[in-house]
Amino acid sequence: MNKKEATAIENETTPSDQEIEFQRTLSQDKRNLAALLGMAEIKADQGDDRAANAFYKAALNMVNAGTSFADNLRPKLQQAQEFLASAQGRFESYLLLQLDQAGVSGKETPLPIRQALDLLMGRREIYYQNPSMFYYPGMPQREFYERHEFPWLAEIEAAIPDMRNELQSVIADTNKFNPYVESDPSRPQPNNPLLDSSDWGAYYFWRSGEPQSDHLAKCPRTVAALERAPIPQIKERSPMALYSVLEPGTHIAPHFGLLNTRLICHIPLMLPSDCALRVGSETRPWKDGETLIFDDSFEHEAWNRSQERRVILLFEIWRPEISEQEQAALTTIFESINQYQKPVEI
């Protein structure tokens, strides 16, 4: 046993008079800021990072909640912040070393493990699905899905050059796109800064399940590629596929999608720099030739901070976790919702 280990054991088994005094103070006033900081400092000197973390965090939480403090404690509060940052680095290095020794490290580390470490280290917040219309229980809480999980996607991405050519033809005829968010006089108006604005534009191939015949005719190769995707077929709802257009400097504010029974696919066709999509706690830029697949029932937002137009091909697919039997039942539910209280034609 080395001297440091012996000292740590001695300190642990025989508290100093100062530590006993701090403990006595905290037993009478658990929110005594000076005592919390004093205990943290003692535990840090003993090499007990976990205990020091707990006391320092308790002290800083009180300050963040508005607890007043004497000026002489200000250096100790700064010391608390510096210690927590340093201790977190030591803790993460220890965990990564253990994973490496277990044969799991770097790119071999499963994505959920990496995300869990980000949560543990405070680099990531926890978000949950919160669809605005319909919640289907039991779906994985995953913001993004990976391209390799969808074997049919490679054939669609192979058609991207043809899609881009068709998009250019559309743009030659359509300089200004219709707004994605449009007002409806029969419904309350959404509180959306892009309401009736073509800064977030749309060019639909199918809208609420209805084919847009002239648009489909102009883009036959795009339409043929989309036939490979498991797009829902729900009367008055799906298919849904469109060019989603963000003009320069446009920001789509954080919002939630309607359902968690689907995933949204984005294929970038016109992609300037400084464009990205945040879903939950993760932000990803679009990349040429690569589809982004995400669950829009999480809070999400997007932006185009460039000076050029951004255009993606957007379409929805069934979640892969939902069986054909479930798809059929959900289709019945959604079509019944549409039909409920509609006037009966005579």
XYZ file of C-alpha atoms in Angstrom:
346
model
C 0.000 0.000 0.000
C 1.447 3.357 -0.988
C 1.421 6.492 1.170
C -1.485 8.117 -0.732
C -3.700 5.035 -0.326
C -2.832 4.827 3.353
C -3.669 8.490 3.844
C -6.988 8.080 2.023
C -7.940 5.111 4.240
C -6.909 6.994 7.363
C -8.915 10.056 6.310
C -11.926 7.903 5.519
C -11.910 6.083 8.853
C -10.944 9.015 11.064
C -12.708 12.251 10.069
C -10.848 15.421 10.928
C -12.188 17.880 13.476
C -13.072 20.248 10.616
C -15.025 17.550 8.774
C -16.907 16.664 11.957
C -17.774 20.319 12.437
C -19.064 20.627 8.856
C -21.133 17.459 9.337
C -22.592 18.877 12.543
C -23.479 22.126 10.790
C -25.158 20.307 7.889
C -27.149 18.111 10.253
C -28.681 21.309 11.616
C -28.868 23.195 8.311
C -28.538 20.995 5.247
C -28.418 24.084 3.017
C -25.494 25.785 4.704
C -23.490 26.864 1.670
C -20.164 27.316 3.448
C -20.389 23.855 5.034
C -21.291 22.210 1.709
C -18.288 23.826 0.029
C -16.070 22.904 2.969
C -17.145 19.256 2.848
C -16.584 19.193 -0.906
C -13.061 20.525 -0.489
C -12.242 17.939 2.160
C -13.566 15.080 0.006
C -11.606 16.371 -2.982
C -8.410 16.419 -0.884
C -9.156 12.832 0.147
C -9.389 11.801 -3.501
C -13.099 10.957 -3.210
C -14.369 12.491 -6.470
C -17.882 11.111 -6.115
C -18.450 12.607 -2.667
C -16.822 15.910 -3.671
C -19.035 16.017 -6.769
C -22.160 15.550 -4.652
C -21.293 18.367 -2.241
C -20.122 20.767 -4.958
C -23.231 20.132 -7.063
C -25.499 20.670 -4.062
C -23.787 24.024 -3.409
C -23.963 25.168 -7.032
C -27.610 24.081 -7.327
C -28.449 26.325 -4.392
C -26.684 29.286 -6.001
C -28.426 28.620 -9.318
C -31.751 28.580 -7.461
C -31.065 32.091 -6.153
C -29.442 31.520 -2.745
C -27.441 34.574 -1.733
C -23.858 34.145 -0.529
C -21.024 36.131 0.983
C -18.307 37.497 -1.278
C -15.659 35.376 0.437
C -17.371 32.259 -0.960
C -17.074 33.419 -4.578
C -13.556 31.908 -5.096
C -14.767 28.616 -3.628
C -17.742 28.563 -6.023
C -15.360 29.114 -8.916
C -13.243 26.283 -7.535
C -16.377 24.102 -7.468
C -17.046 24.662 -11.169
C -13.424 23.935 -12.061
C -13.401 20.771 -9.963
C -16.597 19.426 -11.512
C -15.263 19.964 -15.022
C -11.988 18.263 -14.157
C -13.656 15.384 -12.308
C -16.032 14.788 -15.200
C -13.052 14.480 -17.535
C -11.393 11.949 -15.220
C -14.631 9.978 -14.903
C -15.195 9.856 -18.652
C -11.580 8.826 -19.289
C -12.015 6.006 -16.777
C -15.218 4.780 -18.440
C -13.689 4.917 -21.919
C -10.659 2.993 -20.678
C -12.892 0.288 -19.242
C -14.799 0.049 -22.530
C -11.536 -0.154 -24.443
C -10.281 -2.953 -22.211
C -13.611 -4.732 -22.780
C -13.009 -4.519 -26.533
C -15.642 -1.853 -27.173
C -14.298 1.524 -28.212
C -14.323 4.152 -30.923
C -16.478 3.385 -33.929
C -17.175 -0.081 -32.518
C -19.105 1.424 -29.614
C -22.855 0.985 -30.292
C -24.670 4.269 -30.886
C -27.003 3.876 -27.851
C -23.932 3.413 -25.624
C -22.356 6.604 -27.002
C -25.613 8.479 -26.502
C -25.963 7.135 -22.963
C -22.457 8.398 -22.163
C -23.388 11.806 -23.578
C -26.421 11.868 -21.276
C -24.343 10.790 -18.304
C -21.787 13.532 -18.994
C -24.445 16.206 -19.434
C -23.685 16.797 -23.116
C -27.124 15.656 -24.168
C -30.664 16.264 -22.951
C -33.416 13.679 -22.741
C -36.243 14.220 -25.217
C -39.353 12.097 -25.730
C -41.857 11.595 -28.511
C -44.717 14.046 -28.172
C -46.852 13.850 -31.327
C -49.514 16.513 -31.562
C -52.292 14.217 -32.828
C -51.752 10.488 -32.227
C -49.380 8.573 -29.953
C -48.731 4.872 -30.522
C -47.269 3.197 -27.400
C -44.170 1.046 -27.426
C -42.179 2.767 -30.148
C -38.424 3.162 -29.547
C -37.392 6.607 -28.385
C -34.961 7.165 -31.259
C -34.505 10.526 -32.916
C -32.568 9.345 -35.993
C -32.399 6.061 -37.880
C -29.427 5.003 -39.998
C -29.471 4.467 -43.756
C -28.093 0.924 -43.571
C -31.226 -0.146 -41.686
C -33.331 0.264 -44.865
C -32.088 -1.998 -47.704
C -34.522 -0.439 -50.225
C -32.971 2.993 -49.731
C -29.889 2.313 -51.876
C -32.030 2.024 -55.036
C -33.735 5.331 -54.261
C -30.435 7.116 -53.610
C -29.089 5.762 -56.891
C -31.743 7.877 -58.619
C -30.596 11.143 -56.989
C -28.896 12.463 -60.176
C -32.174 11.971 -62.087
C -34.097 13.587 -59.228
C -31.836 16.637 -59.375
C -32.342 16.982 -63.115
C -36.112 16.875 -62.665
C -35.900 19.419 -59.853
C -34.002 21.802 -62.116
C -36.767 21.497 -64.698
C -39.359 22.301 -62.037
C -37.378 25.319 -60.845
C -37.125 26.578 -64.422
C -40.935 26.726 -64.471
C -41.531 27.549 -60.800
C -39.485 30.405 -59.389
C -41.606 30.789 -56.236
C -43.018 27.830 -54.316
C -46.301 27.715 -52.420
C -46.057 28.060 -48.608
C -45.639 24.831 -46.669
C -47.680 26.259 -43.775
C -50.933 27.650 -45.179
C -53.822 29.255 -43.317
C -57.182 27.487 -43.284
C -60.207 29.754 -42.678
C -62.143 26.810 -41.206
C -59.553 26.265 -38.455
C -57.703 28.419 -35.882
C -54.527 29.865 -37.369
C -51.307 28.283 -36.107
C -48.844 30.451 -34.236
C -46.121 29.935 -36.816
C -43.903 32.774 -38.077
C -43.749 31.043 -41.486
C -47.543 30.946 -41.898
C -48.372 31.666 -45.577
C -44.700 32.393 -46.261
C -42.924 30.917 -49.264
C -39.645 31.097 -47.322
C -40.597 27.545 -46.367
C -42.024 26.329 -49.632
C -43.575 23.116 -50.880
C -44.031 21.353 -54.196
C -46.242 18.328 -53.583
C -46.337 15.043 -55.458
C -48.994 13.694 -53.097
C -50.740 15.930 -50.622
C -52.906 14.345 -47.921
C -53.047 11.229 -50.068
C -54.173 13.077 -53.196
C -51.905 12.827 -56.247
C -50.855 16.144 -57.788
C -51.077 14.915 -61.356
C -49.213 17.722 -63.122
C -46.311 17.526 -60.639
C -46.136 13.737 -60.916
C -46.006 13.999 -64.694
C -43.058 16.401 -64.567
C -40.934 14.116 -62.364
C -41.439 10.500 -63.511
C -38.036 9.236 -62.334
C -38.533 10.709 -58.864
C -41.956 9.085 -58.645
C -40.592 5.742 -59.844
C -37.884 5.839 -57.175
C -40.407 6.560 -54.433
C -42.337 3.406 -55.339
C -39.576 1.415 -53.606
C -40.281 2.997 -50.210
C -42.832 1.632 -47.689
C -44.973 4.761 -47.872
C -48.310 4.498 -46.020
C -51.475 4.366 -48.128
C -54.133 6.059 -46.004
C -57.129 7.777 -47.565
C -56.969 11.570 -47.187
C -53.597 11.290 -45.391
C -50.952 9.378 -47.309
C -48.941 9.130 -49.509
C -47.191 12.348 -48.635
C -44.165 13.410 -50.686
C -42.897 16.821 -51.715
C -39.971 19.102 -52.366
C -39.413 21.001 -49.118
C -37.785 24.348 -49.888
C -35.938 26.599 -47.453
C -35.004 29.967 -48.853
C -31.781 31.669 -47.651
C -31.762 32.652 -43.991
C -34.907 30.691 -43.116
C -35.325 28.987 -39.746
C -38.110 26.496 -39.038
C -38.891 26.920 -35.351
C -38.992 23.911 -32.970
C -42.195 21.906 -33.363
C -43.658 18.381 -33.170
C -45.104 16.185 -35.909
C -48.575 14.685 -35.817
C -47.765 10.990 -35.337
C -45.116 8.624 -34.012
C -46.203 5.807 -36.342
C -44.071 7.090 -39.192
C -40.551 8.212 -39.988
C -39.662 11.166 -42.194
C -37.061 10.819 -44.951
C -35.078 13.754 -46.334
C -33.080 13.392 -49.559
C -31.019 16.551 -50.213
C -31.207 17.713 -53.830
C -29.988 21.320 -53.535
C -27.685 21.600 -50.565
C -25.758 24.751 -49.694
C -23.460 24.913 -46.687
C -24.590 25.796 -43.160
C -27.873 23.885 -43.266
C -28.855 21.438 -40.538
C -31.655 19.605 -38.765
C -32.012 19.184 -35.004
C -34.184 16.347 -33.737
C -34.417 16.075 -29.970
C -30.902 16.379 -28.576
C -29.030 15.616 -31.797
C -28.190 17.913 -34.703
C -27.145 16.561 -38.092
C -26.293 18.380 -41.313
C -27.631 17.031 -44.582
C -24.993 15.372 -46.744
C -24.934 15.006 -50.515
C -26.257 11.645 -51.648
C -27.351 10.574 -48.162
C -30.874 10.344 -46.780
C -31.666 11.568 -43.286
C -34.326 9.441 -41.573
C -35.881 10.715 -38.345
C -38.905 10.570 -36.059
C -40.657 13.938 -36.317
C -42.741 13.296 -33.192
C -39.690 14.566 -31.296
C -39.229 18.300 -31.050
C -37.293 19.292 -34.155
C -36.174 22.354 -36.066
C -34.226 23.133 -39.238
C -32.339 26.059 -40.685
C -30.689 27.379 -43.808
C -28.099 29.969 -42.781
C -26.608 30.203 -46.250
C -27.297 32.650 -49.060
C -28.677 29.945 -51.344
C -31.867 27.907 -51.599
C -32.024 24.483 -49.970
C -34.315 21.785 -51.430
C -34.919 18.279 -50.122
C -37.235 15.515 -51.273
C -39.378 14.768 -48.213
C -41.541 11.679 -47.792
C -42.895 9.549 -44.968
C -42.585 5.799 -44.367
C -44.034 3.346 -41.898
C -41.867 2.768 -38.850
C -40.024 -0.531 -39.309
C -41.186 -1.732 -35.855
C -44.856 -1.701 -36.910
C -46.121 -5.005 -38.327
C -48.411 -5.308 -41.347
C -51.285 -6.228 -39.026
C -50.679 -3.074 -37.001
C -50.386 -1.012 -40.177
C -53.812 -2.245 -41.260
C -55.360 -1.419 -37.884
C -53.742 2.036 -37.804
C -54.910 2.727 -41.348
C -58.479 1.942 -40.253
C -58.147 4.237 -37.229
C -56.757 7.155 -39.240
C -59.335 6.816 -42.026
C -62.106 6.601 -39.416
C -60.834 9.782 -37.761
C -61.046 11.493 -41.147
C -64.609 10.290 -41.733
C -65.935 11.054 -38.251
C -68.724 13.656 -38.349
C -68.393 14.266 -42.061
C -71.716 15.120 -43.671
C -73.428 12.105 -45.231
C -73.887 12.424 -48.974
C -77.435 11.627 -50.158
